[in-house]
PDB file of C-alpha atoms in Angstrom:
ATOM      1  CA  MET A   1      -3.192 -10.150 -25.367  1.00 29.00           C
ATOM      2  CA  LYS A   2       0.023 -12.159 -25.441  1.00 32.00           C
ATOM      3  CA  ALA A   3      -0.082 -15.708 -26.794  1.00 34.00           C
ATOM      4  CA  ASP A   4       0.782 -17.142 -23.366  1.00 33.00           C
ATOM      5  CA  GLY A   5      -2.178 -15.367 -21.730  1.00 36.00           C
ATOM      6  CA  GLN A   6      -0.131 -12.486 -20.314  1.00 37.00           C
ATOM      7  CA  THR A   7      -0.829  -8.889 -21.173  1.00 41.00           C
ATOM      8  CA  ALA A   8       2.087  -6.855 -22.494  1.00 40.00           C
ATOM      9  CA  GLY A   9       2.286  -5.120 -19.081  1.00 42.00           C
ATOM     10  CA  GLN A  10       2.351  -8.473 -17.260  1.00 43.00           C
ATOM     11  CA  ALA A  11       5.076  -9.692 -19.554  1.00 41.00           C
ATOM     12  CA  ALA A  12       7.080  -6.599 -18.815  1.00 43.00           C
ATOM     13  CA  GLY A  13       6.738  -7.302 -15.114  1.00 43.00           C
ATOM     14  CA  ALA A  14       8.465 -10.623 -15.626  1.00 42.00           C
ATOM     15  CA  ALA A  15      11.371  -9.048 -17.490  1.00 44.00           C
ATOM     16  CA  VAL A  16      14.914  -8.461 -16.177  1.00 41.00           C
ATOM     17  CA  GLY A  17      14.765  -6.437 -13.006  1.00 48.00           C
ATOM     18  CA  ALA A  18      11.518  -7.926 -11.708  1.00 51.00           C
ATOM     19  CA  THR A  19      11.593  -8.653  -7.983  1.00 54.00           C
ATOM     20  CA  PRO A  20      10.457 -12.157  -7.009  1.00 53.00           C
ATOM     21  CA  VAL A  21       8.489 -13.029  -3.913  1.00 54.00           C
ATOM     22  CA  PRO A  22      11.083 -13.903  -1.264  1.00 54.00           C
ATOM     23  CA  GLY A  23       9.317 -17.109  -0.229  1.00 54.00           C
ATOM     24  CA  ARG A  24       9.623 -19.086   2.934  1.00 54.00           C
ATOM     25  CA  GLY A  25      13.310 -19.729   2.421  1.00 62.00           C
ATOM     26  CA  LEU A  26      14.048 -16.168   3.595  1.00 80.00           C
ATOM     27  CA  ASP A  27      13.509 -15.504   7.277  1.00 90.00           C
ATOM     28  CA  LEU A  28      12.487 -11.907   7.986  1.00 95.00           C
ATOM     29  CA  GLY A  29      11.268 -12.764  11.493  1.00 96.00           C
ATOM     30  CA  LEU A  30       7.619 -12.633  10.391  1.00 97.00           C
ATOM     31  CA  ASP A  31       6.727 -16.259  10.960  1.00 96.00           C
ATOM     32  CA  LYS A  32       3.276 -16.564  12.574  1.00 97.00           C
ATOM     33  CA  LYS A  33       3.021 -12.782  12.920  1.00 98.00           C
ATOM     34  CA  VAL A  34      -0.620 -11.647  12.583  1.00 98.00           C
ATOM     35  CA  VAL A  35      -0.978  -8.799  10.123  1.00 98.00           C
ATOM     36  CA  LEU A  36      -4.167  -6.990   9.028  1.00 98.00           C
ATOM     37  CA  VAL A  37      -4.097  -5.879   5.391  1.00 98.00           C
ATOM     38  CA  THR A  38      -6.876  -3.471   4.458  1.00 98.00           C
ATOM     39  CA  GLY A  39      -8.101  -3.761   0.900  1.00 96.00           C
ATOM     40  CA  GLY A  40      -6.193  -7.076   0.882  1.00 96.00           C
ATOM     41  CA  THR A  41      -8.391  -8.987  -1.557  1.00 94.00           C
ATOM     42  CA  ARG A  42      -7.135  -7.603  -4.905  1.00 93.00           C
ATOM     43  CA  GLY A  43      -4.458  -5.518  -6.541  1.00 94.00           C
ATOM     44  CA  VAL A  44      -1.646  -4.263  -4.405  1.00 96.00           C
ATOM     45  CA  GLY A  45      -3.293  -5.489  -1.187  1.00 97.00           C
ATOM     46  CA  ALA A  46      -3.605  -9.061  -2.450  1.00 95.00           C
ATOM     47  CA  GLY A  47       0.092  -8.968  -3.536  1.00 96.00           C
ATOM     48  CA  ILE A  48       1.098  -7.781  -0.068  1.00 98.00           C
ATOM     49  CA  ALA A  49      -0.971 -10.528   1.581  1.00 97.00           C
ATOM     50  CA  ARG A  50       0.648 -13.178  -0.669  1.00 96.00           C
ATOM     51  CA  VAL A  51       4.181 -12.020   0.180  1.00 97.00           C
ATOM     52  CA  LEU A  52       3.380 -12.059   3.912  1.00 97.00           C
ATOM     53  CA  ALA A  53       1.883 -15.507   3.704  1.00 96.00           C
ATOM     54  CA  ASP A  54       4.907 -16.781   1.786  1.00 96.00           C
ATOM     55  CA  LEU A  55       7.127 -15.439   4.560  1.00 96.00           C
ATOM     56  CA  GLY A  56       5.169 -17.378   7.160  1.00 96.00           C
ATOM     57  CA  ALA A  57       3.052 -14.542   8.509  1.00 97.00           C
ATOM     58  CA  VAL A  58      -0.712 -14.823   9.107  1.00 98.00           C
ATOM     59  CA  PRO A  59      -2.284 -12.138   6.928  1.00 98.00           C
ATOM     60  CA  VAL A  60      -5.929 -11.146   7.585  1.00 98.00           C
ATOM     61  CA  ALA A  61      -7.482  -9.321   4.670  1.00 97.00           C
ATOM     62  CA  CYS A  62     -10.341  -6.943   5.083  1.00 97.00           C
ATOM     63  CA  GLY A  63     -12.512  -5.342   2.407  1.00 94.00           C
ATOM     64  CA  ARG A  64     -16.061  -5.217   1.099  1.00 88.00           C
ATOM     65  CA  ASN A  65     -15.868  -8.414  -0.931  1.00 85.00           C
ATOM     66  CA  ALA A  66     -13.908 -11.654  -0.476  1.00 82.00           C
ATOM     67  CA  THR A  67     -11.868 -13.156  -3.364  1.00 77.00           C
ATOM     68  CA  ALA A  68     -13.124 -16.531  -4.509  1.00 64.00           C
ATOM     69  CA  GLY A  69     -10.632 -19.323  -3.977  1.00 65.00           C
ATOM     70  CA  SER A  70      -8.318 -17.389  -1.649  1.00 82.00           C
ATOM     71  CA  ASP A  71      -7.107 -19.216   1.482  1.00 90.00           C
ATOM     72  CA  ILE A  72      -6.268 -15.983   3.239  1.00 94.00           C
ATOM     73  CA  GLU A  73      -8.593 -15.069   6.153  1.00 96.00           C
ATOM     74  CA  PHE A  74     -11.134 -12.422   5.193  1.00 97.00           C
ATOM     75  CA  ILE A  75     -13.194  -9.978   7.249  1.00 97.00           C
ATOM     76  CA  GLU A  76     -15.825  -7.816   5.686  1.00 96.00           C
ATOM     77  CA  CYS A  77     -15.300  -4.226   6.866  1.00 97.00           C
ATOM     78  CA  ASP A  78     -15.736  -0.680   5.565  1.00 96.00           C
ATOM     79  CA  VAL A  79     -12.636   1.038   6.841  1.00 98.00           C
ATOM     80  CA  ARG A  80     -14.477   4.375   6.755  1.00 97.00           C
ATOM     81  CA  ASP A  81     -16.720   3.131   9.601  1.00 97.00           C
ATOM     82  CA  ALA A  82     -14.868   3.782  12.866  1.00 98.00           C
ATOM     83  CA  ASP A  83     -17.101   1.472  14.919  1.00 98.00           C
ATOM     84  CA  ALA A  84     -16.699  -1.374  12.436  1.00 98.00           C
ATOM     85  CA  VAL A  85     -12.940  -0.857  12.375  1.00 98.00           C
ATOM     86  CA  GLU A  86     -12.627  -0.975  16.139  1.00 98.00           C
ATOM     87  CA  ALA A  87     -14.729  -4.111  16.300  1.00 98.00           C
ATOM     88  CA  MET A  88     -12.649  -5.778  13.594  1.00 98.00           C
ATOM     89  CA  VAL A  89      -9.308  -4.974  15.248  1.00 98.00           C
ATOM     90  CA  ARG A  90     -10.496  -6.158  18.620  1.00 98.00           C
ATOM     91  CA  GLY A  91     -11.873  -9.302  17.036  1.00 98.00           C
ATOM     92  CA  ILE A  92      -8.571 -10.107  15.351  1.00 98.00           C
ATOM     93  CA  ALA A  93      -6.637  -9.584  18.591  1.00 98.00           C
ATOM     94  CA  GLU A  94      -9.041 -11.771  20.499  1.00 97.00           C
ATOM     95  CA  SER A  95      -9.211 -14.605  17.969  1.00 98.00           C
ATOM     96  CA  HIS A  96      -5.458 -14.709  17.205  1.00 98.00           C
ATOM     97  CA  GLY A  97      -4.204 -13.624  20.623  1.00 97.00           C
ATOM     98  CA  ARG A  98      -2.438 -10.565  19.263  1.00 97.00           C
ATOM     99  CA  LEU A  99      -2.070  -8.143  16.354  1.00 98.00           C
ATOM    100  CA  ASP A 100       1.529  -7.706  15.242  1.00 98.00           C
ATOM    101  CA  GLY A 101       1.114  -5.521  12.181  1.00 98.00           C
ATOM    102  CA  VAL A 102      -1.251  -3.462  10.069  1.00 98.00           C
ATOM    103  CA  VAL A 103      -0.966  -2.525   6.425  1.00 98.00           C
ATOM    104  CA  ASN A 104      -3.174   0.401   5.493  1.00 98.00           C
ATOM    105  CA  ASN A 105      -3.559  -0.355   1.827  1.00 98.00           C
ATOM    106  CA  ALA A 106      -7.272   0.374   1.080  1.00 97.00           C
ATOM    107  CA  GLY A 107      -7.610   3.488  -1.078  1.00 96.00           C
ATOM    108  CA  GLY A 108      -7.547   4.835  -4.586  1.00 95.00           C
ATOM    109  CA  SER A 109      -9.356   7.314  -6.776  1.00 95.00           C
ATOM    110  CA  PRO A 110     -11.003   7.441 -10.191  1.00 94.00           C
ATOM    111  CA  PHE A 111      -9.876  10.139 -12.615  1.00 93.00           C
ATOM    112  CA  ALA A 112     -11.764  13.401 -12.090  1.00 96.00           C
ATOM    113  CA  LEU A 113     -10.636  16.954 -12.909  1.00 97.00           C
ATOM    114  CA  ALA A 114     -10.932  19.197  -9.887  1.00 96.00           C
ATOM    115  CA  ALA A 115     -13.150  21.724 -11.654  1.00 97.00           C
ATOM    116  CA  ASP A 116     -15.605  18.951 -12.503  1.00 97.00           C
ATOM    117  CA  ALA A 117     -15.587  16.962  -9.261  1.00 97.00           C
ATOM    118  CA  SER A 118     -18.241  17.680  -6.696  1.00 97.00           C
ATOM    119  CA  PRO A 119     -17.337  18.645  -3.125  1.00 97.00           C
ATOM    120  CA  ARG A 120     -18.920  15.360  -1.957  1.00 98.00           C
ATOM    121  CA  PHE A 121     -16.614  13.422  -4.368  1.00 98.00           C
ATOM    122  CA  SER A 122     -13.513  15.097  -2.966  1.00 97.00           C
ATOM    123  CA  SER A 123     -14.615  14.531   0.602  1.00 98.00           C
ATOM    124  CA  LYS A 124     -15.120  10.809  -0.071  1.00 98.00           C
ATOM    125  CA  ILE A 125     -11.652  10.519  -1.607  1.00 98.00           C
ATOM    126  CA  VAL A 126     -10.046  12.238   1.374  1.00 98.00           C
ATOM    127  CA  GLU A 127     -12.112  10.106   3.757  1.00 98.00           C
ATOM    128  CA  LEU A 128     -10.929   6.818   2.184  1.00 98.00           C
ATOM    129  CA  ASN A 129      -7.309   7.758   1.634  1.00 98.00           C
ATOM    130  CA  LEU A 130      -6.529   9.834   4.708  1.00 98.00           C
ATOM    131  CA  LEU A 131      -9.129   9.559   7.463  1.00 98.00           C
ATOM    132  CA  ALA A 132      -9.764   5.834   7.143  1.00 98.00           C
ATOM    133  CA  PRO A 133      -6.064   4.888   7.489  1.00 98.00           C
ATOM    134  CA  LEU A 134      -5.815   7.112  10.545  1.00 98.00           C
ATOM    135  CA  THR A 135      -8.888   5.391  12.013  1.00 98.00           C
ATOM    136  CA  VAL A 136      -7.374   1.921  11.431  1.00 98.00           C
ATOM    137  CA  ALA A 137      -4.038   2.993  12.838  1.00 98.00           C
ATOM    138  CA  ARG A 138      -5.667   4.447  15.944  1.00 98.00           C
ATOM    139  CA  ALA A 139      -7.603   1.214  16.580  1.00 98.00           C
ATOM    140  CA  ALA A 140      -4.480  -0.894  16.032  1.00 98.00           C
ATOM    141  CA  HIS A 141      -2.429   1.325  18.358  1.00 98.00           C
ATOM    142  CA  ALA A 142      -4.960   0.718  21.152  1.00 98.00           C
ATOM    143  CA  VAL A 143      -4.132  -3.012  20.924  1.00 98.00           C
ATOM    144  CA  MET A 144      -0.420  -2.832  20.129  1.00 98.00           C
ATOM    145  CA  ARG A 145       0.521  -0.415  22.903  1.00 97.00           C
ATOM    146  CA  ASP A 146      -0.379  -3.030  25.533  1.00 96.00           C
ATOM    147  CA  GLN A 147       1.510  -5.895  23.886  1.00 97.00           C
ATOM    148  CA  ALA A 148       4.944  -6.738  25.135  1.00 96.00           C
ATOM    149  CA  THR A 149       6.196  -6.902  21.513  1.00 95.00           C
ATOM    150  CA  GLY A 150       4.412  -3.714  20.402  1.00 98.00           C
ATOM    151  CA  GLY A 151       3.562  -3.615  16.743  1.00 98.00           C
ATOM    152  CA  ALA A 152       4.231  -2.030  13.365  1.00 98.00           C
ATOM    153  CA  ILE A 153       1.984  -0.157  10.931  1.00 99.00           C
ATOM    154  CA  VAL A 154       2.744   0.490   7.301  1.00 98.00           C
ATOM    155  CA  ASN A 155       0.710   2.903   5.166  1.00 98.00           C
ATOM    156  CA  VAL A 156       0.626   2.304   1.431  1.00 98.00           C
ATOM    157  CA  SER A 157       1.032   5.755   0.026  1.00 98.00           C
ATOM    158  CA  SER A 158       1.709   7.178  -3.437  1.00 98.00           C
ATOM    159  CA  VAL A 159       4.076   9.410  -5.423  1.00 97.00           C
ATOM    160  CA  SER A 160       0.920  11.400  -6.131  1.00 97.00           C
ATOM    161  CA  GLY A 161       1.427  12.932  -2.695  1.00 97.00           C
ATOM    162  CA  HIS A 162       4.868  14.191  -3.594  1.00 96.00           C
ATOM    163  CA  ARG A 163       4.466  15.490  -7.154  1.00 95.00           C
ATOM    164  CA  PRO A 164       1.595  17.030  -9.182  1.00 95.00           C
ATOM    165  CA  SER A 165      -1.394  14.754  -9.410  1.00 96.00           C
ATOM    166  CA  PRO A 166      -3.660  16.178 -12.162  1.00 96.00           C
ATOM    167  CA  GLY A 167      -6.935  14.348 -12.395  1.00 96.00           C
ATOM    168  CA  THR A 168      -6.550  12.942  -8.901  1.00 96.00           C
ATOM    169  CA  SER A 169      -5.780  16.092  -6.912  1.00 98.00           C
ATOM    170  CA  ALA A 170      -7.815  15.161  -3.808  1.00 98.00           C
ATOM    171  CA  TYR A 171      -6.114  11.760  -3.784  1.00 98.00           C
ATOM    172  CA  GLY A 172      -2.668  13.333  -4.003  1.00 98.00           C
ATOM    173  CA  ALA A 173      -3.463  15.771  -1.207  1.00 98.00           C
ATOM    174  CA  ALA A 174      -4.780  12.903   0.998  1.00 98.00           C
ATOM    175  CA  LYS A 175      -1.640  10.816   0.443  1.00 98.00           C
ATOM    176  CA  ALA A 176       0.537  13.868   1.245  1.00 98.00           C
ATOM    177  CA  GLY A 177      -1.405  14.254   4.484  1.00 98.00           C
ATOM    178  CA  LEU A 178      -1.007  10.564   5.288  1.00 98.00           C
ATOM    179  CA  ASP A 179       2.750  10.691   4.879  1.00 98.00           C
ATOM    180  CA  ASN A 180       2.930  13.764   7.087  1.00 98.00           C
ATOM    181  CA  ALA A 181       0.821  12.085   9.759  1.00 98.00           C
ATOM    182  CA  VAL A 182       3.338   9.264   9.886  1.00 98.00           C
ATOM    183  CA  THR A 183       6.023  11.654  11.116  1.00 98.00           C
ATOM    184  CA  SER A 184       3.787  12.852  13.986  1.00 98.00           C
ATOM    185  CA  LEU A 185       2.435   9.449  14.988  1.00 98.00           C
ATOM    186  CA  ALA A 186       5.880   7.959  15.030  1.00 98.00           C
ATOM    187  CA  ILE A 187       6.774  10.413  17.829  1.00 98.00           C
ATOM    188  CA  GLU A 188       3.506   9.971  19.704  1.00 98.00           C
ATOM    189  CA  TRP A 189       3.571   6.143  19.600  1.00 98.00           C
ATOM    190  CA  ALA A 190       7.252   5.309  19.976  1.00 98.00           C
ATOM    191  CA  PRO A 191       8.779   3.089  21.169  1.00 97.00           C
ATOM    192  CA  HIS A 192       6.037   0.472  21.299  1.00 97.00           C
ATOM    193  CA  VAL A 193       4.444   1.075  17.864  1.00 98.00           C
ATOM    194  CA  ARG A 194       6.387   1.910  14.736  1.00 98.00           C
ATOM    195  CA  ILE A 195       4.667   3.504  11.746  1.00 98.00           C
ATOM    196  CA  ASN A 196       6.020   4.143   8.245  1.00 98.00           C
ATOM    197  CA  SER A 197       4.855   4.707   4.654  1.00 98.00           C
ATOM    198  CA  VAL A 198       5.664   2.898   1.414  1.00 98.00           C
ATOM    199  CA  VAL A 199       5.393   5.512  -1.333  1.00 98.00           C
ATOM    200  CA  CYS A 200       4.393   3.656  -4.491  1.00 97.00           C
ATOM    201  CA  GLY A 201       4.804   4.610  -8.125  1.00 96.00           C
ATOM    202  CA  SER A 202       2.784   3.047 -10.888  1.00 93.00           C
ATOM    203  CA  VAL A 203       1.750  -0.541 -10.133  1.00 95.00           C
ATOM    204  CA  LEU A 204       0.424  -3.170 -12.605  1.00 94.00           C
ATOM    205  CA  THR A 205      -2.881  -4.347 -11.216  1.00 89.00           C
ATOM    206  CA  GLU A 206      -6.125  -5.528 -12.709  1.00 84.00           C
ATOM    207  CA  GLN A 207      -7.269  -1.855 -12.690  1.00 80.00           C
ATOM    208  CA  ALA A 208      -4.181  -0.417 -14.450  1.00 81.00           C
ATOM    209  CA  HIS A 209      -6.163   0.102 -17.644  1.00 80.00           C
ATOM    210  CA  LEU A 210      -8.296   2.719 -15.898  1.00 77.00           C
ATOM    211  CA  HIS A 211      -5.322   5.068 -15.741  1.00 80.00           C
ATOM    212  CA  PHE A 212      -3.014   3.802 -18.522  1.00 87.00           C
ATOM    213  CA  GLY A 213      -5.317   2.348 -21.151  1.00 90.00           C
ATOM    214  CA  ASP A 214      -4.662  -0.857 -23.147  1.00 91.00           C
ATOM    215  CA  ASP A 215      -1.546  -2.998 -23.216  1.00 91.00           C
ATOM    216  CA  ALA A 216       0.201  -0.499 -25.440  1.00 93.00           C
ATOM    217  CA  GLY A 217      -0.504   2.256 -22.912  1.00 92.00           C
ATOM    218  CA  VAL A 218       0.798   0.140 -19.998  1.00 91.00           C
ATOM    219  CA  ALA A 219       3.968  -0.684 -21.968  1.00 93.00           C
ATOM    220  CA  ALA A 220       4.493   2.976 -22.921  1.00 92.00           C
ATOM    221  CA  VAL A 221       4.166   4.103 -19.301  1.00 91.00           C
ATOM    222  CA  GLY A 222       6.530   1.324 -18.206  1.00 94.00           C
ATOM    223  CA  ALA A 223       9.091   2.575 -20.712  1.00 92.00           C
ATOM    224  CA  THR A 224       9.194   5.954 -18.948  1.00 92.00           C
ATOM    225  CA  ILE A 225      10.346   4.367 -15.729  1.00 95.00           C
ATOM    226  CA  PRO A 226      14.089   3.816 -15.285  1.00 94.00           C
ATOM    227  CA  MET A 227      13.582   0.174 -14.297  1.00 95.00           C
ATOM    228  CA  GLY A 228      11.703  -0.310 -17.596  1.00 95.00           C
ATOM    229  CA  ARG A 229       8.402  -1.558 -16.145  1.00 96.00           C
ATOM    230  CA  LEU A 230       5.598  -0.841 -13.777  1.00 95.00           C
ATOM    231  CA  ALA A 231       5.915  -2.274 -10.261  1.00 96.00           C
ATOM    232  CA  MET A 232       4.231  -5.594  -9.548  1.00 97.00           C
ATOM    233  CA  PRO A 233       2.079  -5.873  -6.368  1.00 96.00           C
ATOM    234  CA  GLU A 234       4.730  -8.177  -4.956  1.00 97.00           C
ATOM    235  CA  ASP A 235       7.370  -5.429  -5.258  1.00 97.00           C
ATOM    236  CA  VAL A 236       5.279  -3.347  -2.899  1.00 98.00           C
ATOM    237  CA  GLY A 237       4.748  -6.420  -0.680  1.00 98.00           C
ATOM    238  CA  ASN A 238       8.469  -6.978  -0.353  1.00 97.00           C
ATOM    239  CA  ALA A 239       8.993  -3.410   0.859  1.00 98.00           C
ATOM    240  CA  VAL A 240       6.087  -3.709   3.280  1.00 98.00           C
ATOM    241  CA  ALA A 241       7.399  -6.958   4.630  1.00 98.00           C
ATOM    242  CA  PHE A 242      10.761  -5.353   5.377  1.00 98.00           C
ATOM    243  CA  LEU A 243       9.151  -2.431   7.238  1.00 98.00           C
ATOM    244  CA  LEU A 244       7.017  -4.781   9.304  1.00 98.00           C
ATOM    245  CA  SER A 245      10.014  -7.042  10.127  1.00 98.00           C
ATOM    246  CA  PRO A 246      12.521  -6.788  12.993  1.00 97.00           C
ATOM    247  CA  LEU A 247      15.080  -5.746  10.390  1.00 97.00           C
ATOM    248  CA  ALA A 248      13.362  -2.344  10.397  1.00 98.00           C
ATOM    249  CA  GLY A 249      13.184  -2.264  14.185  1.00 98.00           C
ATOM    250  CA  TYR A 250      14.792   1.197  14.388  1.00 98.00           C
ATOM    251  CA  ILE A 251      12.850   2.670  11.451  1.00 98.00           C
ATOM    252  CA  THR A 252       9.782   4.760  12.256  1.00 98.00           C
ATOM    253  CA  GLY A 253       8.326   7.962  10.903  1.00 98.00           C
ATOM    254  CA  SER A 254       9.913   7.267   7.502  1.00 98.00           C
ATOM    255  CA  THR A 255       8.854   6.908   3.891  1.00 98.00           C
ATOM    256  CA  LEU A 256      10.300   4.220   1.642  1.00 98.00           C
ATOM    257  CA  THR A 257       9.859   5.037  -2.029  1.00 98.00           C
ATOM    258  CA  VAL A 258       9.095   2.164  -4.371  1.00 98.00           C
ATOM    259  CA  HIS A 259       8.887   3.702  -7.835  1.00 97.00           C
ATOM    260  CA  GLY A 260      11.531   2.056  -9.975  1.00 97.00           C
ATOM    261  CA  GLY A 261      13.661   5.184 -10.082  1.00 96.00           C
ATOM    262  CA  GLY A 262      10.843   7.686 -10.569  1.00 94.00           C
ATOM    263  CA  GLU A 263       9.606   9.486 -13.667  1.00 89.00           C
ATOM    264  CA  ARG A 264      11.830  10.707 -16.411  1.00 85.00           C
ATOM    265  CA  PRO A 265      11.786  14.569 -16.338  1.00 86.00           C
ATOM    266  CA  ALA A 266       9.842  15.947 -19.305  1.00 85.00           C
ATOM    267  CA  PHE A 267      12.604  18.447 -20.112  1.00 88.00           C
ATOM    268  CA  LEU A 268      14.938  15.634 -21.169  1.00 85.00           C
ATOM    269  CA  ALA A 269      12.640  14.746 -24.085  1.00 84.00           C
ATOM    270  CA  ALA A 270      12.051  18.389 -25.024  1.00 88.00           C
ATOM    271  CA  ALA A 271      15.666  19.609 -24.768  1.00 87.00           C
ATOM    272  CA  THR A 272      17.753  19.963 -27.956  1.00 87.00           C
ATOM    273  CA  ALA A 273      21.057  19.406 -26.099  1.00 85.00           C
ATOM    274  CA  ASP A 274      22.963  16.266 -26.987  1.00 78.00           C
ATOM    275  CA  ASN A 275      22.313  14.380 -23.734  1.00 72.00           C
ATOM    276  CA  LYS A 276      22.511  10.609 -23.402  1.00 71.00           C
ATOM    277  CA  VAL A 277      20.295  10.135 -20.399  1.00 75.00           C
TER     278      VAL A 277
END
């Protein structure tokens, strides 16, 4: 632990190249826009909700547990339950008068080798990371299609869906499916509802240690990224805010990669050639 209370990974996030929260001084056209953020009470979801709130939007976080001390509206909901999702979306539209945006952030996976994971485990991972976002998107579309201003949906996806994902193979497959679905739904739902994906690399959250280990592990992983650090939740939030905003009014069916430049190819470390990369 750092002397100032930050972990090494958190300190790295504050280094040169870190992206600040835009704040209310920047007008992205999101003022008073009502946005549902699934899994919005911690980690990446909480960061997204904070960015949206700072930009003047009205985020509504859903999840299984509220965060103590948060002033962001919370609704308890299991996004795998289609009936509960439909009731939640209708309730938000009725109480706020509309639903302008949805961020499908809820998801994730513990480490489990495919040969050791049970079929039920893999099914649950696919259900949470692929089927649940589609359920939420479908419920949101039913509201947004009848609004004069339409709406925008952003799926929080992962680089795991675009490169090998050993130890989280079902998760990677689900995210690949989610990104593919975006291309189809964009055609089905245009022009009233836009839908895109933010493809995230490694993000520094309170659960980073589950995949990267202690502070030294987090710092070592950050050093492999061209930007020199893991993403902060607010980095993802900034990208999401853009895709929800009128600035992205002609963008649908797309993926925006937020990974700090990607992963350094392993061959560069193994090669004996005199390269300077």
